[in-house]
PDB file of C-alpha atoms in Angstrom:
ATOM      1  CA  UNK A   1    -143.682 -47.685 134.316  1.00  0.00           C
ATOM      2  CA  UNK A   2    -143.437 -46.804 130.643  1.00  0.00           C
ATOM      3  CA  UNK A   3    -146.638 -46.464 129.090  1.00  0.00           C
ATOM      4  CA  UNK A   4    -144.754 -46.407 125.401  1.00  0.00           C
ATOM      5  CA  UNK A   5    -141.508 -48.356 125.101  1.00  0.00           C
ATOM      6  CA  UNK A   6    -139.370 -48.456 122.044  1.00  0.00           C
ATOM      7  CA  UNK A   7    -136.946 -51.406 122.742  1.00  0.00           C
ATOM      8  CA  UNK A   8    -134.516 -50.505 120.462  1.00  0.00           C
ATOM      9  CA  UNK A   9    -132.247 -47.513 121.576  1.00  0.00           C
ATOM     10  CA  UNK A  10    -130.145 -47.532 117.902  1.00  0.00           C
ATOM     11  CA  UNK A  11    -130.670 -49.354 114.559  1.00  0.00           C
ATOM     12  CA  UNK A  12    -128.843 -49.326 111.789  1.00  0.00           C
ATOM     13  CA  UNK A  13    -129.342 -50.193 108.406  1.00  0.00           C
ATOM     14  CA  UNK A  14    -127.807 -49.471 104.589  1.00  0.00           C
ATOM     15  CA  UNK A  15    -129.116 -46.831 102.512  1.00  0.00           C
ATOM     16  CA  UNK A  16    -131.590 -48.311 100.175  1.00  0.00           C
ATOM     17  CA  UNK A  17    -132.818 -50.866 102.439  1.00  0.00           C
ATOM     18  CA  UNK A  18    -135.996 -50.947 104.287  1.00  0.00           C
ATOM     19  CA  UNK A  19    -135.945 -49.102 108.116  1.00  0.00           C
ATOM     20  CA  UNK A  20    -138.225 -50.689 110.601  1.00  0.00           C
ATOM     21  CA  UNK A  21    -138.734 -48.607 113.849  1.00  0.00           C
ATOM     22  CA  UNK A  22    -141.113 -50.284 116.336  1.00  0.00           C
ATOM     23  CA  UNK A  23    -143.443 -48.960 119.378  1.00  0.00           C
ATOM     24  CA  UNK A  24    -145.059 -50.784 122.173  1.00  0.00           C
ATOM     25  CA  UNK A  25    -147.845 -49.526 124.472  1.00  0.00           C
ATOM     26  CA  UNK A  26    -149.642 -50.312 127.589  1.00  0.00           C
ATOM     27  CA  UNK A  27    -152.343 -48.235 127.925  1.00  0.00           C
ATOM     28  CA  UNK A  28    -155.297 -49.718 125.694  1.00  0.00           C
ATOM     29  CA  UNK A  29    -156.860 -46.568 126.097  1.00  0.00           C
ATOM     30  CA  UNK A  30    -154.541 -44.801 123.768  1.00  0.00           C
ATOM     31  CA  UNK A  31    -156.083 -44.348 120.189  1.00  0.00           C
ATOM     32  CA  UNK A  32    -154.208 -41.425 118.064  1.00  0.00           C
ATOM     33  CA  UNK A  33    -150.090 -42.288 117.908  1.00  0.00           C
ATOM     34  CA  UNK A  34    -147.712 -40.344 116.140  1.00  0.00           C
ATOM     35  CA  UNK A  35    -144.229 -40.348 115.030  1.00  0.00           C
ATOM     36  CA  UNK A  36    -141.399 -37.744 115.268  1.00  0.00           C
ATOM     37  CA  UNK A  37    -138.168 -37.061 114.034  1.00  0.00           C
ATOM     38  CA  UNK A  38    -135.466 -35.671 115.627  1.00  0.00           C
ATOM     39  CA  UNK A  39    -132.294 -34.430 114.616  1.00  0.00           C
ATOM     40  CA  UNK A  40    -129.683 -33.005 117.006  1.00  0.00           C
ATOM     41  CA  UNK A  41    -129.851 -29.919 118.986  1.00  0.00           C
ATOM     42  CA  UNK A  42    -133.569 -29.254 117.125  1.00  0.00           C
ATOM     43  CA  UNK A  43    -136.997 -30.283 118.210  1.00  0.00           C
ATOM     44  CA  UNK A  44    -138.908 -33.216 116.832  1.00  0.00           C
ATOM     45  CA  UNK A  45    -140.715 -32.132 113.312  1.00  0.00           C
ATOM     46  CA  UNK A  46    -144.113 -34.446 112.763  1.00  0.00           C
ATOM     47  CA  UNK A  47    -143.828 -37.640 110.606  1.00  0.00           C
ATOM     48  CA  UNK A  48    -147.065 -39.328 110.483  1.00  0.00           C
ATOM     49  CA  UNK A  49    -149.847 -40.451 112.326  1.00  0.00           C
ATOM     50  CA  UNK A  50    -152.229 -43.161 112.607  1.00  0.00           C
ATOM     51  CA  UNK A  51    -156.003 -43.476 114.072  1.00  0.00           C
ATOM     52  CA  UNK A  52    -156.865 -46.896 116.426  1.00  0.00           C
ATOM     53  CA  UNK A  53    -160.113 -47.383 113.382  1.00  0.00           C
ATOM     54  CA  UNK A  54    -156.999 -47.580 110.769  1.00  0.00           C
ATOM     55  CA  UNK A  55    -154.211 -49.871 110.843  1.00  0.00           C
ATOM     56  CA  UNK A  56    -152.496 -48.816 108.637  1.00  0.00           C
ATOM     57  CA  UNK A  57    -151.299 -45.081 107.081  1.00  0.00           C
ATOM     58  CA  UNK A  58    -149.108 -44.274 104.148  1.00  0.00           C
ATOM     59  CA  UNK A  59    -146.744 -41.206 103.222  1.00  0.00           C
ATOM     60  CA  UNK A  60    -144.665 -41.122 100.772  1.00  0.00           C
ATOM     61  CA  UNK A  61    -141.579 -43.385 101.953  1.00  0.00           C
ATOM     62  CA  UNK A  62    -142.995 -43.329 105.301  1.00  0.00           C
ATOM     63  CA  UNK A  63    -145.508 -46.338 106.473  1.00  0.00           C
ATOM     64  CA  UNK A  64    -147.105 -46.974 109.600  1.00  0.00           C
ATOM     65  CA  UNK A  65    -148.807 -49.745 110.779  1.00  0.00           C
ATOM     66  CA  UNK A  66    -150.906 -50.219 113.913  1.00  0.00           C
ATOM     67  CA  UNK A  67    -151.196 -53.178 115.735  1.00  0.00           C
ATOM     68  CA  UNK A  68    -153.976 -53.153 118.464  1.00  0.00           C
ATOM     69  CA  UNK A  69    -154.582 -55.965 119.678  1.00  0.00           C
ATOM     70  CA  UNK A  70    -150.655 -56.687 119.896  1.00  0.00           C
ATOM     71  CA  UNK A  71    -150.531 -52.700 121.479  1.00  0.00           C
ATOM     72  CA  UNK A  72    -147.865 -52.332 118.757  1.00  0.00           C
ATOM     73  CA  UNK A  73    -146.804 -50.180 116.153  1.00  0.00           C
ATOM     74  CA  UNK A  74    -144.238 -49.753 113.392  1.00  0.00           C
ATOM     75  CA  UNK A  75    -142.622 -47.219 111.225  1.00  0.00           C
ATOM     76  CA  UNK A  76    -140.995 -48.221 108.005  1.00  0.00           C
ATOM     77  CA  UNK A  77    -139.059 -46.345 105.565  1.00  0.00           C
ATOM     78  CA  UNK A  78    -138.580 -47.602 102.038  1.00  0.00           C
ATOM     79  CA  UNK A  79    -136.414 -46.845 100.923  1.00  0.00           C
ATOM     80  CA  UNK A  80    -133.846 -45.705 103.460  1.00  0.00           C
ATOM     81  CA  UNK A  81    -131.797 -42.392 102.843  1.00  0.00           C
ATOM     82  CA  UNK A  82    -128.883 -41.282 104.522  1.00  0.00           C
ATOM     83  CA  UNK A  83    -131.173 -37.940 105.418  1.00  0.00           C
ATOM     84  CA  UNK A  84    -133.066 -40.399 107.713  1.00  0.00           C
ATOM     85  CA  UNK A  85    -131.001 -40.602 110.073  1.00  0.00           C
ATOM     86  CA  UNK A  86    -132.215 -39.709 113.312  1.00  0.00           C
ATOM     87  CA  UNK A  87    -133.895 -40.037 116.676  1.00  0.00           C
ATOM     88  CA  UNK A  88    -137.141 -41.102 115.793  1.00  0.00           C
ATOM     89  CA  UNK A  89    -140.164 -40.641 118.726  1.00  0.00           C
ATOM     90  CA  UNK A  90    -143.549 -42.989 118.932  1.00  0.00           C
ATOM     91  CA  UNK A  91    -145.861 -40.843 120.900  1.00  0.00           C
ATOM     92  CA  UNK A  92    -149.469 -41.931 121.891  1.00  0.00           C
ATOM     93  CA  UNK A  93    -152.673 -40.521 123.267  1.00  0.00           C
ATOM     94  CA  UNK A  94    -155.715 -41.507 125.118  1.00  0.00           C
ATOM     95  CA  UNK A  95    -158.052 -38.795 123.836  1.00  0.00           C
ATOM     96  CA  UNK A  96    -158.142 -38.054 119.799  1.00  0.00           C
ATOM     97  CA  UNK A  97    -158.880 -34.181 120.854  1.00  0.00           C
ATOM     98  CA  UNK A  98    -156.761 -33.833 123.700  1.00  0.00           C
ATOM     99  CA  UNK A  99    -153.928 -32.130 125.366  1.00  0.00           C
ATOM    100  CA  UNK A 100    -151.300 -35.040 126.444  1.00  0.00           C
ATOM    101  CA  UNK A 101    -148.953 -37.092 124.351  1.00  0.00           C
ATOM    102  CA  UNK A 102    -147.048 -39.769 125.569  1.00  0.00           C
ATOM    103  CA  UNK A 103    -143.565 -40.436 124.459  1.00  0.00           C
ATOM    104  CA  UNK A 104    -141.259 -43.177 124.339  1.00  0.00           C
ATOM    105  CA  UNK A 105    -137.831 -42.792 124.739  1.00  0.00           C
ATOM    106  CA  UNK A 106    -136.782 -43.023 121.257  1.00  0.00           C
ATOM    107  CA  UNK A 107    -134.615 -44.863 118.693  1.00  0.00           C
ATOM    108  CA  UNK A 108    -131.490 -43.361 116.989  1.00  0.00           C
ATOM    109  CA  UNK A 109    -131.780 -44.614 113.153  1.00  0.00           C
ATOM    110  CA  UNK A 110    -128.160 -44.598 111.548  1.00  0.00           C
ATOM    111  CA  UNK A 111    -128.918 -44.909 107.404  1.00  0.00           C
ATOM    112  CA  UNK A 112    -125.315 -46.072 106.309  1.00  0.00           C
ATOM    113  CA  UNK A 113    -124.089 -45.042 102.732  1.00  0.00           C
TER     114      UNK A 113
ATOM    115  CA  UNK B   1    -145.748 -25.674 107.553  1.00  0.00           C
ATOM    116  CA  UNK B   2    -145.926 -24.405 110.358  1.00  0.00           C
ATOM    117  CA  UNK B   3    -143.047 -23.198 112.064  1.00  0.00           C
ATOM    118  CA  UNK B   4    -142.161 -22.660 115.715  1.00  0.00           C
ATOM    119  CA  UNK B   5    -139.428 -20.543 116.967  1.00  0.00           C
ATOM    120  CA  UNK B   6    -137.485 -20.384 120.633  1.00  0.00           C
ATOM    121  CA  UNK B   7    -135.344 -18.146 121.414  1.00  0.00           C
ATOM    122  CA  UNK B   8    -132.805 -18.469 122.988  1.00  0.00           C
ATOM    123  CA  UNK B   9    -131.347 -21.093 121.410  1.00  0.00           C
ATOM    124  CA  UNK B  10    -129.125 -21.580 124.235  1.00  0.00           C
ATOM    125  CA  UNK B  11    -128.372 -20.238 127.266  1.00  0.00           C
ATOM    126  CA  UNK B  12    -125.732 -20.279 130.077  1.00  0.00           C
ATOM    127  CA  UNK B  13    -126.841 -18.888 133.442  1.00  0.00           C
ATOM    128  CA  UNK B  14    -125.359 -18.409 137.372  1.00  0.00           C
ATOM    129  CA  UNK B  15    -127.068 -20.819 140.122  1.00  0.00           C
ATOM    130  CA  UNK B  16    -129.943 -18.614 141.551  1.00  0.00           C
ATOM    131  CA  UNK B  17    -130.236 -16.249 138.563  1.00  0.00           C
ATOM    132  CA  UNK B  18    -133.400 -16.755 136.896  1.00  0.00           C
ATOM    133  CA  UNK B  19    -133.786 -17.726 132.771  1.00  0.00           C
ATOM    134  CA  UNK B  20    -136.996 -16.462 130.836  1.00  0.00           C
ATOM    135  CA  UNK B  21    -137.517 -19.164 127.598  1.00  0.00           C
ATOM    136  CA  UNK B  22    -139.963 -17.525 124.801  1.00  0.00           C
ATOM    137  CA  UNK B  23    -141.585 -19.724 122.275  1.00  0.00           C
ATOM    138  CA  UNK B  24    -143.354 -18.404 119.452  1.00  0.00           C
ATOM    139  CA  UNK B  25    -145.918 -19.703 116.260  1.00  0.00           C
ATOM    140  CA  UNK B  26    -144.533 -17.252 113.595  1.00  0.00           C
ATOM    141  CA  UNK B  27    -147.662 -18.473 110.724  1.00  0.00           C
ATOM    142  CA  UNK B  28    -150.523 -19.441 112.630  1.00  0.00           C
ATOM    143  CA  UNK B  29    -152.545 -18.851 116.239  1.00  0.00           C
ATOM    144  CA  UNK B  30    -151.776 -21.169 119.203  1.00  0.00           C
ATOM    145  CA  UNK B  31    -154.351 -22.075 121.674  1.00  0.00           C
ATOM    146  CA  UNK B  32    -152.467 -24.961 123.467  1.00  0.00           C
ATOM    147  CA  UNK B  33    -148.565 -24.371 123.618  1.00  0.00           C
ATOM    148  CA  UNK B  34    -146.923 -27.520 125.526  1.00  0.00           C
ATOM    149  CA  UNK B  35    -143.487 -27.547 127.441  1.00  0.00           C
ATOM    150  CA  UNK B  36    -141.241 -30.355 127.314  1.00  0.00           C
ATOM    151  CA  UNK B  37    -137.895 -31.187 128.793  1.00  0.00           C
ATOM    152  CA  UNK B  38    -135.173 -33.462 127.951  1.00  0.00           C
ATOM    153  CA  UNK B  39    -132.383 -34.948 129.434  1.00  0.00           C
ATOM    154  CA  UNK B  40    -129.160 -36.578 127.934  1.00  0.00           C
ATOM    155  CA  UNK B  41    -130.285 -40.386 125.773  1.00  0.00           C
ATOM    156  CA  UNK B  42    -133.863 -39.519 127.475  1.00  0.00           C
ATOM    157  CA  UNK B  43    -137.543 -39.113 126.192  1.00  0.00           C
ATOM    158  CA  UNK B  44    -139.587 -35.972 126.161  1.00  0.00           C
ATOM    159  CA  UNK B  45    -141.204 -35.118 129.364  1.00  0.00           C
ATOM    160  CA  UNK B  46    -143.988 -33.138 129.635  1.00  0.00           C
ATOM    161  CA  UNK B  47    -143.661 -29.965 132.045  1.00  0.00           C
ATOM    162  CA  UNK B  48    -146.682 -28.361 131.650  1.00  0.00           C
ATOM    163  CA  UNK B  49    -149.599 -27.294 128.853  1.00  0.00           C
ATOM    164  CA  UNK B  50    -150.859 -23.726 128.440  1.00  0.00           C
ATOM    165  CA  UNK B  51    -153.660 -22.197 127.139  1.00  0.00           C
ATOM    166  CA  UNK B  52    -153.507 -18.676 125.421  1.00  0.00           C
ATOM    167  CA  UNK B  53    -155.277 -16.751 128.917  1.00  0.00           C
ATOM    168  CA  UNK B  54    -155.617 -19.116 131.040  1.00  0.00           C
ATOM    169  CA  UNK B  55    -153.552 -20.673 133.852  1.00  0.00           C
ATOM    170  CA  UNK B  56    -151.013 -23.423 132.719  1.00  0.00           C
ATOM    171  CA  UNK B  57    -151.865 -26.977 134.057  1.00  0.00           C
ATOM    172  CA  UNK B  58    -148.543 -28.841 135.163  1.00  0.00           C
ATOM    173  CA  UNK B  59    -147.920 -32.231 135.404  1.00  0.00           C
ATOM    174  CA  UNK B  60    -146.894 -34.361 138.486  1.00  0.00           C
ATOM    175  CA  UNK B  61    -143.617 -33.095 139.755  1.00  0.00           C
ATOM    176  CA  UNK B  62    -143.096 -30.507 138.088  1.00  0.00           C
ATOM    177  CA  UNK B  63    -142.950 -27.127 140.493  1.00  0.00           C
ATOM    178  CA  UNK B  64    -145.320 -24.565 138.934  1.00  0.00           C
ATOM    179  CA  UNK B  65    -143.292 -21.980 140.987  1.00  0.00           C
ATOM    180  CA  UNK B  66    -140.230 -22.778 140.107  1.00  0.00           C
ATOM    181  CA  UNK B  67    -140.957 -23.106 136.255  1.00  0.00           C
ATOM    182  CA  UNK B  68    -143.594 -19.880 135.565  1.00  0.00           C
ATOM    183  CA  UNK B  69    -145.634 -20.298 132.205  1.00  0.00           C
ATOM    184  CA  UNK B  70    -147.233 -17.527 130.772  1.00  0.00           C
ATOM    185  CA  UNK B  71    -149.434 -17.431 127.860  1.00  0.00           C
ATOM    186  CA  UNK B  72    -150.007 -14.419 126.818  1.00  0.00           C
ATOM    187  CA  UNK B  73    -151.284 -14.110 123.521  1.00  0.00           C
ATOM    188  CA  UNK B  74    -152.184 -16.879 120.555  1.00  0.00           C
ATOM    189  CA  UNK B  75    -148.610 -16.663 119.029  1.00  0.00           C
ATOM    190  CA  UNK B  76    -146.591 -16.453 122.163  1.00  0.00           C
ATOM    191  CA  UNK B  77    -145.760 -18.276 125.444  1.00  0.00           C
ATOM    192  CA  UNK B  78    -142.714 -18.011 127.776  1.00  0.00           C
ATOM    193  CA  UNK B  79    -141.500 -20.098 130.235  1.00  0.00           C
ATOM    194  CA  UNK B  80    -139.517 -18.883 133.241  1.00  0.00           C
ATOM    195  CA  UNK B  81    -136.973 -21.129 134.820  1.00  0.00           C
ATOM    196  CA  UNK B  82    -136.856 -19.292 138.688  1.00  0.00           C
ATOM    197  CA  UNK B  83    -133.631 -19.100 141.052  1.00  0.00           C
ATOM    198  CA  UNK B  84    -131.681 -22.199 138.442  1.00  0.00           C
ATOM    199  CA  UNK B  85    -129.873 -24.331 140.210  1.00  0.00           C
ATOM    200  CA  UNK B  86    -127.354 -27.209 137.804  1.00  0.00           C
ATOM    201  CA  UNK B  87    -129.907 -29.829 137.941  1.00  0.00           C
ATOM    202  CA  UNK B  88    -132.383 -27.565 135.861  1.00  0.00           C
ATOM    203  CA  UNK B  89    -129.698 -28.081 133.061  1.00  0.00           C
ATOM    204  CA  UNK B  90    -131.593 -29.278 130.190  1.00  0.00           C
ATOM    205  CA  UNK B  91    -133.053 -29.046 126.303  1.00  0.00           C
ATOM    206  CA  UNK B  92    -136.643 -27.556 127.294  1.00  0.00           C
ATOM    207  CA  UNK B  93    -138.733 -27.902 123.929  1.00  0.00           C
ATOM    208  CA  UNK B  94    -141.775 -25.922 123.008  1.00  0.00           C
ATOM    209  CA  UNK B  95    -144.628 -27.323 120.701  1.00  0.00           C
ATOM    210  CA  UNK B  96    -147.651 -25.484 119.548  1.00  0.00           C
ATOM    211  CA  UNK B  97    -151.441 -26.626 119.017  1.00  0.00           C
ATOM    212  CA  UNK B  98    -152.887 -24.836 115.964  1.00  0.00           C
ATOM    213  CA  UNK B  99    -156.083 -22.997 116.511  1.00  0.00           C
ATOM    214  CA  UNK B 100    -157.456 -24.503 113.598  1.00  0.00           C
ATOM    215  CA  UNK B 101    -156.545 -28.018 112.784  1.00  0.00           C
ATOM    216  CA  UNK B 102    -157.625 -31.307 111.433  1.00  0.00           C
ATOM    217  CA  UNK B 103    -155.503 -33.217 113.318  1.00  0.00           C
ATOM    218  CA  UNK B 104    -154.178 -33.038 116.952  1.00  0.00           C
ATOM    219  CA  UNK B 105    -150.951 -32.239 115.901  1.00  0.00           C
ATOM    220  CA  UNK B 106    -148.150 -30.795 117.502  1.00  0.00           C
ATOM    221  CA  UNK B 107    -145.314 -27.834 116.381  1.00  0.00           C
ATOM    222  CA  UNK B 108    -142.165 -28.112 117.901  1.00  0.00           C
ATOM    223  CA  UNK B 109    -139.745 -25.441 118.597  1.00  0.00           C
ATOM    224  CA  UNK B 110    -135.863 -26.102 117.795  1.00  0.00           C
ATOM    225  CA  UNK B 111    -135.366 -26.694 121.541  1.00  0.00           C
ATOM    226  CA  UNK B 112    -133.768 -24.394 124.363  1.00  0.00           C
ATOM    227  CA  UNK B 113    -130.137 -26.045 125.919  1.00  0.00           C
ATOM    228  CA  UNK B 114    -129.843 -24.026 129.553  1.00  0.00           C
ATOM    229  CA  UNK B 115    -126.913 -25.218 131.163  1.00  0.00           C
ATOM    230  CA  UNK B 116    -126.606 -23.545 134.628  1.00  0.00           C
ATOM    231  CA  UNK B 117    -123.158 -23.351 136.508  1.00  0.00           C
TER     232      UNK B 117
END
Protein backbone atom coordinates (compact mmCIF):
# COMPACT_ATOMS: atom_id res chain seq x y z
CA UNK A 1 0.00 0.00 0.00
CA UNK A 2 1.33 3.44 -0.87
CA UNK A 3 2.01 5.42 2.02
CA UNK A 4 2.45 8.72 -0.45
CA UNK A 5 0.40 8.75 -3.65
CA UNK A 6 0.59 11.41 -6.26
CA UNK A 7 -2.53 10.73 -8.46
CA UNK A 8 -1.46 12.46 -11.25
CA UNK A 9 1.26 10.60 -13.38
CA UNK A 10 1.61 13.86 -16.06
CA UNK A 11 0.25 17.46 -16.05
CA UNK A 12 0.55 19.87 -18.31
CA UNK A 13 0.14 23.38 -18.35
CA UNK A 14 1.27 26.77 -20.51
CA UNK A 15 4.21 28.66 -19.63
CA UNK A 16 3.15 31.54 -17.54
CA UNK A 17 0.39 29.86 -15.89
CA UNK A 18 0.22 28.57 -12.45
CA UNK A 19 1.56 24.57 -11.92
CA UNK A 20 -0.22 22.72 -9.22
CA UNK A 21 1.45 19.35 -8.23
CA UNK A 22 -0.41 17.52 -5.43
CA UNK A 23 0.62 14.74 -2.67
CA UNK A 24 -1.47 12.51 -0.57
CA UNK A 25 -0.38 10.54 2.53
CA UNK A 26 -1.47 7.88 4.83
CA UNK A 27 0.67 7.71 7.50
CA UNK A 28 -0.38 10.56 10.08
CA UNK A 29 2.76 10.00 11.61
CA UNK A 30 4.70 11.67 8.89
CA UNK A 31 5.67 15.36 9.81
CA UNK A 32 8.75 16.75 7.54
CA UNK A 33 7.73 16.36 3.48
CA UNK A 34 9.77 17.45 0.79
CA UNK A 35 9.74 17.98 -2.83
CA UNK A 36 12.16 16.94 -5.64
CA UNK A 37 12.84 17.54 -9.05
CA UNK A 38 13.90 15.37 -11.48
CA UNK A 39 15.11 15.68 -14.81
CA UNK A 40 16.09 12.74 -17.02
CA UNK A 41 18.91 10.42 -16.61
CA UNK A 42 19.98 12.75 -13.27
CA UNK A 43 18.98 12.37 -9.68
CA UNK A 44 16.33 14.41 -7.95
CA UNK A 45 17.94 18.00 -6.78
CA UNK A 46 15.87 19.39 -3.46
CA UNK A 47 12.97 21.88 -4.02
CA UNK A 48 11.46 22.74 -0.80
CA UNK A 49 10.24 21.54 2.27
CA UNK A 50 7.63 22.00 4.73
CA UNK A 51 7.31 21.22 8.70
CA UNK A 52 3.66 19.51 10.03
CA UNK A 53 3.72 23.07 12.74
CA UNK A 54 3.71 25.15 9.24
CA UNK A 55 1.30 24.94 6.56
CA UNK A 56 2.55 26.68 4.48
CA UNK A 57 6.39 27.51 2.95
CA UNK A 58 7.46 29.92 0.29
CA UNK A 59 10.51 30.04 -2.27
CA UNK A 60 10.81 32.10 -4.73
CA UNK A 61 8.27 30.75 -7.52
CA UNK A 62 7.97 27.69 -5.57
CA UNK A 63 4.95 27.35 -2.83
CA UNK A 64 4.00 24.63 -0.72
CA UNK A 65 1.18 24.12 1.22
CA UNK A 66 0.41 21.45 3.82
CA UNK A 67 -2.74 20.11 4.48
CA UNK A 68 -2.93 17.88 7.67
CA UNK A 69 -5.84 17.16 8.54
CA UNK A 70 -6.77 16.42 4.72
CA UNK A 71 -3.02 14.32 4.76
CA UNK A 72 -2.44 16.50 1.67
CA UNK A 73 -0.02 18.60 0.14
CA UNK A 74 0.63 20.83 -2.85
CA UNK A 75 3.34 22.35 -4.87
CA UNK A 76 2.68 25.37 -6.98
CA UNK A 77 4.76 27.20 -9.34
CA UNK A 78 3.94 30.74 -10.36
CA UNK A 79 4.73 31.38 -12.70
CA UNK A 80 5.42 28.34 -14.84
CA UNK A 81 8.69 28.18 -17.04
CA UNK A 82 9.44 25.92 -19.67
CA UNK A 83 12.74 24.96 -17.34
CA UNK A 84 10.10 23.35 -15.04
CA UNK A 85 9.51 20.74 -16.68
CA UNK A 86 10.04 17.65 -14.97
CA UNK A 87 9.36 14.67 -12.75
CA UNK A 88 8.57 16.19 -9.67
CA UNK A 89 8.80 13.75 -6.22
CA UNK A 90 6.60 14.40 -2.79
CA UNK A 91 8.58 12.56 -0.24
CA UNK A 92 7.55 12.32 3.51
CA UNK A 93 8.92 11.30 6.86
CA UNK A 94 7.84 10.11 10.19
CA UNK A 95 10.80 11.37 12.22
CA UNK A 96 12.05 15.24 11.62
CA UNK A 97 15.79 13.81 12.43
CA UNK A 98 15.68 10.64 10.80
CA UNK A 99 17.02 8.33 8.24
CA UNK A 100 13.88 7.24 5.90
CA UNK A 101 12.00 9.19 3.29
CA UNK A 102 9.11 8.04 1.68
CA UNK A 103 8.43 8.66 -1.92
CA UNK A 104 5.62 8.77 -4.15
CA UNK A 105 5.79 7.78 -7.47
CA UNK A 106 5.96 11.05 -9.07
CA UNK A 107 4.36 13.45 -11.59
CA UNK A 108 5.92 14.42 -14.99
CA UNK A 109 5.18 18.38 -15.30
CA UNK A 110 5.23 19.37 -19.14
CA UNK A 111 5.48 23.59 -19.07
CA UNK A 112 4.30 24.23 -22.77
CA UNK A 113 5.72 27.40 -24.60
CA UNK B 1 25.30 23.59 -2.93
CA UNK B 2 26.21 20.70 -2.32
CA UNK B 3 27.06 18.41 -4.91
CA UNK B 4 27.09 14.63 -5.19
CA UNK B 5 28.90 12.68 -7.73
CA UNK B 6 28.50 8.76 -9.05
CA UNK B 7 30.52 7.36 -11.08
CA UNK B 8 29.88 5.46 -13.32
CA UNK B 9 27.42 7.11 -14.95
CA UNK B 10 26.47 4.06 -16.67
CA UNK B 11 27.38 0.80 -16.94
CA UNK B 12 26.86 -2.37 -19.08
CA UNK B 13 27.86 -5.67 -17.46
CA UNK B 14 27.77 -9.81 -18.29
CA UNK B 15 25.11 -11.91 -16.09
CA UNK B 16 27.25 -13.14 -13.08
CA UNK B 17 29.99 -10.48 -13.34
CA UNK B 18 29.84 -8.28 -10.48
CA UNK B 19 29.42 -4.05 -10.76
CA UNK B 20 31.07 -1.81 -7.94
CA UNK B 21 28.83 1.80 -7.90
CA UNK B 22 30.92 4.71 -5.99
CA UNK B 23 29.14 7.73 -4.75
CA UNK B 24 30.88 10.60 -3.50
CA UNK B 25 30.12 14.30 -1.47
CA UNK B 26 32.82 16.36 -3.34
CA UNK B 27 32.12 19.84 -0.69
CA UNK B 28 31.05 18.56 2.46
CA UNK B 29 31.27 15.27 5.04
CA UNK B 30 28.56 12.56 4.83
CA UNK B 31 27.47 10.68 7.80
CA UNK B 32 24.30 9.00 6.31
CA UNK B 33 24.68 8.15 2.47
CA UNK B 34 21.24 6.44 1.24
CA UNK B 35 20.82 4.02 -1.83
CA UNK B 36 17.95 4.16 -3.99
CA UNK B 37 16.78 2.28 -7.03
CA UNK B 38 14.51 2.97 -9.79
CA UNK B 39 12.72 1.27 -12.26
CA UNK B 40 11.14 2.44 -15.65
CA UNK B 41 7.70 5.24 -14.80
CA UNK B 42 8.50 4.03 -11.01
CA UNK B 43 9.24 5.82 -7.61
CA UNK B 44 12.45 5.76 -5.67
CA UNK B 45 12.97 2.78 -3.57
CA UNK B 46 15.02 2.70 -0.83
CA UNK B 47 17.84 -0.13 -0.84
CA UNK B 48 19.62 0.52 2.04
CA UNK B 49 21.17 3.58 4.43
CA UNK B 50 24.82 3.72 5.51
CA UNK B 51 26.63 5.24 8.02
CA UNK B 52 30.33 6.42 7.50
CA UNK B 53 31.87 3.03 9.77
CA UNK B 54 29.27 1.33 10.52
CA UNK B 55 27.28 -1.55 8.98
CA UNK B 56 24.58 -0.48 6.36
CA UNK B 57 20.93 -1.18 7.51
CA UNK B 58 18.79 -2.55 4.46
CA UNK B 59 15.37 -2.44 3.97
CA UNK B 60 12.82 -5.33 3.52
CA UNK B 61 13.76 -7.27 0.47
CA UNK B 62 16.51 -6.06 -0.38
CA UNK B 63 19.55 -8.89 -0.21
CA UNK B 64 22.40 -7.32 1.80
CA UNK B 65 24.60 -10.00 0.08
CA UNK B 66 23.78 -9.52 -3.07
CA UNK B 67 23.98 -5.60 -2.98
CA UNK B 68 27.39 -4.93 -0.57
CA UNK B 69 27.49 -1.26 0.90
CA UNK B 70 30.49 0.03 2.17
CA UNK B 71 31.06 3.22 3.85
CA UNK B 72 34.21 3.93 4.17
CA UNK B 73 34.99 7.32 4.88
CA UNK B 74 32.66 10.73 5.35
CA UNK B 75 32.91 11.62 1.57
CA UNK B 76 32.62 8.21 0.09
CA UNK B 77 30.36 5.11 -0.15
CA UNK B 78 30.19 2.30 -2.77
CA UNK B 79 27.75 -0.02 -3.51
CA UNK B 80 28.48 -3.44 -5.00
CA UNK B 81 25.94 -5.09 -7.19
CA UNK B 82 27.26 -9.14 -6.71
CA UNK B 83 27.00 -12.00 -9.51
CA UNK B 84 24.17 -9.34 -11.79
CA UNK B 85 21.75 -11.08 -13.22
CA UNK B 86 19.09 -8.75 -16.03
CA UNK B 87 16.60 -8.13 -13.43
CA UNK B 88 19.22 -5.99 -11.39
CA UNK B 89 18.94 -3.62 -14.48
CA UNK B 90 18.20 -0.35 -13.06
CA UNK B 91 18.99 3.66 -12.27
CA UNK B 92 20.51 3.07 -8.60
CA UNK B 93 20.69 6.74 -7.09
CA UNK B 94 22.91 7.86 -4.29
CA UNK B 95 21.95 10.76 -1.82
CA UNK B 96 24.05 12.13 0.93
CA UNK B 97 23.17 13.41 4.60
CA UNK B 98 25.39 16.39 5.48
CA UNK B 99 27.29 16.13 8.68
CA UNK B 100 26.24 19.39 9.59
CA UNK B 101 22.81 20.51 8.64
CA UNK B 102 19.78 22.44 9.56
CA UNK B 103 17.55 20.51 7.83
CA UNK B 104 17.20 16.72 7.12
CA UNK B 105 17.98 17.13 3.74
CA UNK B 106 19.08 14.92 1.21
CA UNK B 107 22.02 15.17 -1.84
CA UNK B 108 21.41 13.21 -4.69
CA UNK B 109 23.85 11.79 -7.03
CA UNK B 110 23.12 12.04 -10.97
CA UNK B 111 22.03 8.38 -10.83
CA UNK B 112 23.88 5.05 -12.00
CA UNK B 113 21.88 3.17 -15.28
CA UNK B 114 23.41 -0.70 -15.02
CA UNK B 115 21.89 -2.59 -17.61
CA UNK B 116 23.09 -6.25 -17.39
CA UNK B 117 22.88 -8.67 -20.48
Amino acid sequence: DQQVKQNSPSLSVQEGRISILNCDYTNSMFDYFLWYKKYPAEGPTFLISISSIKDKNEDGRFTVFLNKSAKHLSLHIVPSQPGDSAVYFCAASADHYGQNFVFGPGTRLSVLP
Amino acid sequence: GAVVSQHPSWVICKSGTSVKIECRSLDFQATTMFWYRQFPKQSLMLMATSNEGSKATYEQGVEKDKFLINHASLTLSTLTVTSAHPEDSSFYICSARPRVRTYNEQFFGPGTRLTVL
